[in-house]
Amino acid sequence: MILDILQLVSHPDTPPAAVAGVTCSLSWQDAGNWVASFIVATPPERLKLPPAATPARTDGLWQRTCFEIFLRDPGTGAYLEFNFSPSGEWAAYRFTGYREGVQPLDLRDPWITSTDPDQFDAGMRARLTALGIDPSVVEVMLNTPMPPEVPKLPETPKQYAINAHLEDAGLAAPRDWEMGISAVIEEADGTKSYWALKHPAGKPDFHHPDCFALELPAPEAP
């Protein structure tokens, strides 16, 4: 299943200064296999992005620029939370109910890449290592000059993009899900805005039931 591009909206109490919009496209197979691609409509230099780091599970990522996915079981109210940082770090949690019973979620490392060259390099190295491939072999290929007739990408991107690919058979389950998609965007001047498919009344709260605004039916049997 491939969903159309989804437009997030900023919370009315935290308007952005430089960000014109945040979108997410989702390629979905089941809870254990999906790719979320976020685009922030502003040049990267207008954002305050954490520096690239070795991909690892890290708490507190939501305190800075961070992109998030929530998956809730409509039958029980239990849900999963995934955090993806521009640094390449990530986090995942399991809740038994609204902000209750939180535990770290056992998860295979997701693959995070972004338009930040340093982060892309760190993420690619980690991915190749996980696949048993020596990153230094591929690095030679990546550093080989391209023929002059090959068009070059613009040196200064007009927007920031980050992709998160999760593939973990342990999460696959033939059930319906409700999804929340959200982002915390911190700008270079300190402005911080909160984005989601839908916001509840009151302060920003990505865990609130109203934020689970996307219904994902169970995959059809082959």
mmCIF file of C-alpha atoms in Angstrom:
data_model
loop_
_atom_site.group_PDB
_atom_site.id
_atom_site.type_symbol
_atom_site.label_atom_id
_atom_site.label_comp_id
_atom_site.label_asym_id
_atom_site.label_seq_id
_atom_site.Cartn_x
_atom_site.Cartn_y
_atom_site.Cartn_z
ATOM 1 C CA MET A 1 0.000 0.000 0.000
ATOM 2 C CA ILE A 2 1.338 3.461 -0.895
ATOM 3 C CA LEU A 3 -0.361 6.462 0.611
ATOM 4 C CA ASP A 4 -0.492 9.897 -0.971
ATOM 5 C CA ILE A 5 1.586 12.746 0.382
ATOM 6 C CA LEU A 6 0.154 13.825 3.734
ATOM 7 C CA GLN A 7 0.168 17.457 4.809
ATOM 8 C CA LEU A 8 0.952 18.138 8.463
ATOM 9 C CA VAL A 9 -0.400 21.245 10.171
ATOM 10 C CA SER A 10 1.339 23.365 12.778
ATOM 11 C CA HIS A 11 -0.207 23.800 16.204
ATOM 12 C CA PRO A 12 -1.933 27.205 16.367
ATOM 13 C CA ASP A 13 -0.084 28.141 19.558
ATOM 14 C CA THR A 14 3.349 27.464 18.021
ATOM 15 C CA PRO A 15 3.429 29.026 14.544
ATOM 16 C CA PRO A 16 6.625 28.649 12.482
ATOM 17 C CA ALA A 17 8.713 31.599 11.332
ATOM 18 C CA ALA A 18 10.515 30.257 8.257
ATOM 19 C CA VAL A 19 8.853 26.892 7.594
ATOM 20 C CA ALA A 20 6.178 27.047 4.890
ATOM 21 C CA GLY A 21 4.988 23.485 5.465
ATOM 22 C CA VAL A 22 5.828 19.914 6.461
ATOM 23 C CA THR A 23 4.722 16.904 4.434
ATOM 24 C CA CYS A 24 5.105 13.162 4.836
ATOM 25 C CA SER A 25 4.749 10.394 2.281
ATOM 26 C CA LEU A 26 4.351 6.873 3.562
ATOM 27 C CA SER A 27 5.019 3.589 1.817
ATOM 28 C CA TRP A 28 3.278 1.005 3.985
ATOM 29 C CA GLN A 29 3.217 -2.776 3.924
ATOM 30 C CA ASP A 30 2.473 -3.531 7.567
ATOM 31 C CA ALA A 31 3.623 -2.410 11.012
ATOM 32 C CA GLY A 32 6.969 -4.117 10.438
ATOM 33 C CA ASN A 33 7.772 -2.725 6.996
ATOM 34 C CA TRP A 34 7.353 0.916 5.972
ATOM 35 C CA VAL A 35 9.179 4.008 4.786
ATOM 36 C CA ALA A 36 8.267 7.505 5.971
ATOM 37 C CA SER A 37 9.649 10.454 4.000
ATOM 38 C CA PHE A 38 9.374 13.929 5.518
ATOM 39 C CA ILE A 39 9.967 17.203 3.653
ATOM 40 C CA VAL A 40 10.335 20.533 5.464
ATOM 41 C CA ALA A 41 9.663 23.463 3.151
ATOM 42 C CA THR A 42 12.549 25.739 4.039
ATOM 43 C CA PRO A 43 16.287 25.727 3.244
ATOM 44 C CA PRO A 44 18.261 23.607 5.747
ATOM 45 C CA GLU A 45 20.282 26.613 6.876
ATOM 46 C CA ARG A 46 17.072 28.126 8.293
ATOM 47 C CA LEU A 47 16.722 25.120 10.619
ATOM 48 C CA LYS A 48 18.517 24.171 13.803
ATOM 49 C CA LEU A 49 19.533 20.589 13.089
ATOM 50 C CA PRO A 50 21.454 18.379 15.531
ATOM 51 C CA PRO A 51 24.866 17.341 14.175
ATOM 52 C CA ALA A 52 25.307 13.959 12.525
ATOM 53 C CA ALA A 53 26.045 11.139 14.939
ATOM 54 C CA THR A 54 26.600 7.422 14.830
ATOM 55 C CA PRO A 55 23.096 5.927 14.463
ATOM 56 C CA ALA A 56 21.991 4.654 17.864
ATOM 57 C CA ARG A 57 18.974 4.419 20.155
ATOM 58 C CA THR A 58 18.802 7.725 22.063
ATOM 59 C CA ASP A 59 16.198 9.177 24.446
ATOM 60 C CA GLY A 60 14.998 12.776 24.486
ATOM 61 C CA LEU A 61 15.198 13.333 20.722
ATOM 62 C CA TRP A 62 11.848 15.197 20.766
ATOM 63 C CA GLN A 63 13.500 18.101 22.590
ATOM 64 C CA ARG A 64 15.104 19.172 19.286
ATOM 65 C CA THR A 65 14.104 18.841 15.640
ATOM 66 C CA CYS A 66 12.595 15.373 15.425
ATOM 67 C CA PHE A 67 10.186 13.390 13.233
ATOM 68 C CA GLU A 68 7.763 10.918 14.766
ATOM 69 C CA ILE A 69 5.418 8.064 13.911
ATOM 70 C CA PHE A 70 2.786 6.639 16.288
ATOM 71 C CA LEU A 71 0.918 3.353 15.720
ATOM 72 C CA ARG A 72 -2.087 2.449 17.879
ATOM 73 C CA ASP A 73 -4.064 -0.770 18.145
ATOM 74 C CA PRO A 74 -7.689 0.461 18.011
ATOM 75 C CA GLY A 75 -8.851 -2.597 19.912
ATOM 76 C CA THR A 76 -6.692 -2.154 23.014
ATOM 77 C CA GLY A 77 -5.512 1.465 22.900
ATOM 78 C CA ALA A 78 -1.900 0.313 23.217
ATOM 79 C CA TYR A 79 0.484 2.122 20.882
ATOM 80 C CA LEU A 80 4.040 2.388 19.599
ATOM 81 C CA GLU A 81 6.132 5.535 19.245
ATOM 82 C CA PHE A 82 9.084 5.983 16.851
ATOM 83 C CA ASN A 83 11.416 9.005 16.924
ATOM 84 C CA PHE A 84 13.816 9.857 14.075
ATOM 85 C CA SER A 85 16.402 12.610 14.457
ATOM 86 C CA PRO A 86 18.279 14.504 11.720
ATOM 87 C CA SER A 87 21.403 13.327 13.570
ATOM 88 C CA GLY A 88 20.618 9.743 12.530
ATOM 89 C CA GLU A 89 19.758 8.740 16.092
ATOM 90 C CA TRP A 90 16.420 7.100 16.850
ATOM 91 C CA ALA A 91 14.156 5.882 19.635
ATOM 92 C CA ALA A 92 11.189 3.526 19.947
ATOM 93 C CA TYR A 93 8.754 2.944 22.813
ATOM 94 C CA ARG A 94 5.731 0.812 23.666
ATOM 95 C CA PHE A 95 2.764 2.193 25.680
ATOM 96 C CA THR A 96 -0.117 0.251 27.220
ATOM 97 C CA GLY A 97 -2.409 3.305 27.082
ATOM 98 C CA TYR A 98 -2.357 7.096 26.902
ATOM 99 C CA ARG A 99 1.112 7.948 28.271
ATOM 100 C CA GLU A 100 0.943 4.827 30.441
ATOM 101 C CA GLY A 101 3.137 1.752 30.806
ATOM 102 C CA VAL A 102 5.989 3.048 28.672
ATOM 103 C CA GLN A 103 8.766 0.568 27.871
ATOM 104 C CA PRO A 104 11.590 0.549 25.310
ATOM 105 C CA LEU A 105 10.443 -1.204 22.144
ATOM 106 C CA ASP A 106 12.678 -4.043 21.001
ATOM 107 C CA LEU A 107 13.437 -3.033 17.444
ATOM 108 C CA ARG A 108 15.861 -3.667 14.636
ATOM 109 C CA ASP A 109 17.751 -0.454 13.847
ATOM 110 C CA PRO A 110 15.800 1.663 11.348
ATOM 111 C CA TRP A 111 17.678 3.147 8.405
ATOM 112 C CA ILE A 112 17.641 6.952 8.482
ATOM 113 C CA THR A 113 19.001 9.136 5.676
ATOM 114 C CA SER A 114 18.656 12.856 5.063
ATOM 115 C CA THR A 115 19.840 15.632 2.768
ATOM 116 C CA ASP A 116 22.591 16.448 5.272
ATOM 117 C CA PRO A 117 25.757 14.982 3.631
ATOM 118 C CA ASP A 118 27.392 14.135 6.967
ATOM 119 C CA GLN A 119 24.295 12.355 8.250
ATOM 120 C CA PHE A 120 23.795 10.535 4.955
ATOM 121 C CA ASP A 121 27.379 9.281 5.095
ATOM 122 C CA ALA A 122 27.049 8.105 8.712
ATOM 123 C CA GLY A 123 23.727 6.393 7.987
ATOM 124 C CA MET A 124 25.055 4.695 4.866
ATOM 125 C CA ARG A 125 28.133 3.407 6.690
ATOM 126 C CA ALA A 126 25.995 1.959 9.478
ATOM 127 C CA ARG A 127 23.633 0.334 6.983
ATOM 128 C CA LEU A 128 26.433 -1.261 4.973
ATOM 129 C CA THR A 129 28.092 -2.543 8.128
ATOM 130 C CA ALA A 130 24.808 -4.111 9.243
ATOM 131 C CA LEU A 131 24.599 -5.843 5.862
ATOM 132 C CA GLY A 132 28.141 -7.205 6.262
ATOM 133 C CA ILE A 133 29.623 -4.892 3.605
ATOM 134 C CA ASP A 134 32.867 -3.010 4.161
ATOM 135 C CA PRO A 135 31.937 0.712 3.899
ATOM 136 C CA SER A 136 35.436 1.614 2.655
ATOM 137 C CA VAL A 137 34.854 -0.380 -0.550
ATOM 138 C CA VAL A 138 31.696 1.561 -1.370
ATOM 139 C CA GLU A 139 33.322 4.860 -0.357
ATOM 140 C CA VAL A 140 35.760 4.535 -3.260
ATOM 141 C CA MET A 141 32.815 4.212 -5.639
ATOM 142 C CA LEU A 142 31.004 7.185 -4.125
ATOM 143 C CA ASN A 143 34.078 9.397 -4.406
ATOM 144 C CA THR A 144 34.694 8.551 -8.054
ATOM 145 C CA PRO A 145 34.159 11.725 -10.145
ATOM 146 C CA MET A 146 31.042 11.641 -12.271
ATOM 147 C CA PRO A 147 31.263 12.249 -16.045
ATOM 148 C CA PRO A 148 30.732 15.922 -16.919
ATOM 149 C CA GLU A 149 27.531 15.154 -18.836
ATOM 150 C CA VAL A 150 25.800 13.894 -15.652
ATOM 151 C CA PRO A 151 23.671 16.712 -14.168
ATOM 152 C CA LYS A 152 24.760 17.843 -10.715
ATOM 153 C CA LEU A 153 22.410 18.297 -7.802
ATOM 154 C CA PRO A 154 22.062 21.864 -6.523
ATOM 155 C CA GLU A 155 24.692 22.622 -3.899
ATOM 156 C CA THR A 156 22.220 24.574 -1.754
ATOM 157 C CA PRO A 157 18.984 22.589 -1.212
ATOM 158 C CA LYS A 158 15.777 24.609 -1.081
ATOM 159 C CA GLN A 159 14.192 22.248 1.447
ATOM 160 C CA TYR A 160 15.163 19.665 4.033
ATOM 161 C CA ALA A 161 14.237 15.992 3.634
ATOM 162 C CA ILE A 162 14.647 12.943 5.859
ATOM 163 C CA ASN A 163 13.687 9.307 5.245
ATOM 164 C CA ALA A 164 13.165 6.573 7.821
ATOM 165 C CA HIS A 165 12.912 2.942 6.725
ATOM 166 C CA LEU A 166 11.759 0.371 9.258
ATOM 167 C CA GLU A 167 11.913 -3.334 8.484
ATOM 168 C CA ASP A 168 11.395 -5.639 11.448
ATOM 169 C CA ALA A 169 9.409 -8.867 11.097
ATOM 170 C CA GLY A 170 8.812 -8.863 14.851
ATOM 171 C CA LEU A 171 6.341 -5.989 14.460
ATOM 172 C CA ALA A 172 4.392 -7.424 11.549
ATOM 173 C CA ALA A 173 0.834 -8.255 12.551
ATOM 174 C CA PRO A 174 -2.335 -8.817 10.467
ATOM 175 C CA ARG A 175 -4.413 -6.143 12.214
ATOM 176 C CA ASP A 176 -5.799 -2.680 11.654
ATOM 177 C CA TRP A 177 -3.787 0.272 12.959
ATOM 178 C CA GLU A 178 -4.369 3.935 13.647
ATOM 179 C CA MET A 179 -1.413 6.181 12.863
ATOM 180 C CA GLY A 180 -0.238 9.571 14.030
ATOM 181 C CA ILE A 181 2.475 11.444 12.112
ATOM 182 C CA SER A 182 4.173 14.418 13.711
ATOM 183 C CA ALA A 183 7.285 16.576 13.835
ATOM 184 C CA VAL A 184 9.031 19.051 16.101
ATOM 185 C CA ILE A 185 10.814 21.681 14.015
ATOM 186 C CA GLU A 186 13.368 24.009 15.608
ATOM 187 C CA GLU A 187 14.520 26.912 13.480
ATOM 188 C CA ALA A 188 17.887 28.650 13.525
ATOM 189 C CA ASP A 189 16.442 31.632 15.423
ATOM 190 C CA GLY A 190 15.055 29.396 18.167
ATOM 191 C CA THR A 191 11.451 29.263 16.931
ATOM 192 C CA LYS A 192 9.981 25.837 17.657
ATOM 193 C CA SER A 193 6.812 24.588 15.992
ATOM 194 C CA TYR A 194 4.828 21.377 16.468
ATOM 195 C CA TRP A 195 3.289 19.636 13.454
ATOM 196 C CA ALA A 196 0.802 16.765 13.186
ATOM 197 C CA LEU A 197 -1.979 15.402 10.996
ATOM 198 C CA LYS A 198 -4.433 16.741 13.569
ATOM 199 C CA HIS A 199 -4.124 18.477 16.937
ATOM 200 C CA PRO A 200 -6.328 18.152 20.034
ATOM 201 C CA ALA A 201 -7.563 21.213 21.895
ATOM 202 C CA GLY A 202 -5.016 22.676 24.287
ATOM 203 C CA LYS A 203 -1.251 22.410 24.162
ATOM 204 C CA PRO A 204 0.600 20.217 21.619
ATOM 205 C CA ASP A 205 0.250 16.546 22.547
ATOM 206 C CA PHE A 206 1.239 13.949 19.954
ATOM 207 C CA HIS A 207 0.125 11.118 22.274
ATOM 208 C CA HIS A 208 -3.473 12.345 22.419
ATOM 209 C CA PRO A 209 -6.044 10.047 20.751
ATOM 210 C CA ASP A 210 -7.065 12.846 18.366
ATOM 211 C CA CYS A 211 -3.617 12.756 16.782
ATOM 212 C CA PHE A 212 -4.125 9.178 15.537
ATOM 213 C CA ALA A 213 -5.919 10.521 12.486
ATOM 214 C CA LEU A 214 -4.881 8.004 9.831
ATOM 215 C CA GLU A 215 -6.498 4.569 9.557
ATOM 216 C CA LEU A 216 -4.366 1.750 8.150
ATOM 217 C CA PRO A 217 -6.328 -1.441 7.405
ATOM 218 C CA ALA A 218 -4.735 -4.832 7.839
ATOM 219 C CA PRO A 219 -2.936 -6.045 4.694
ATOM 220 C CA GLU A 220 -4.982 -8.326 2.494
ATOM 221 C CA ALA A 221 -4.150 -12.011 2.628
ATOM 222 C CA PRO A 222 -2.135 -13.196 -0.410
#
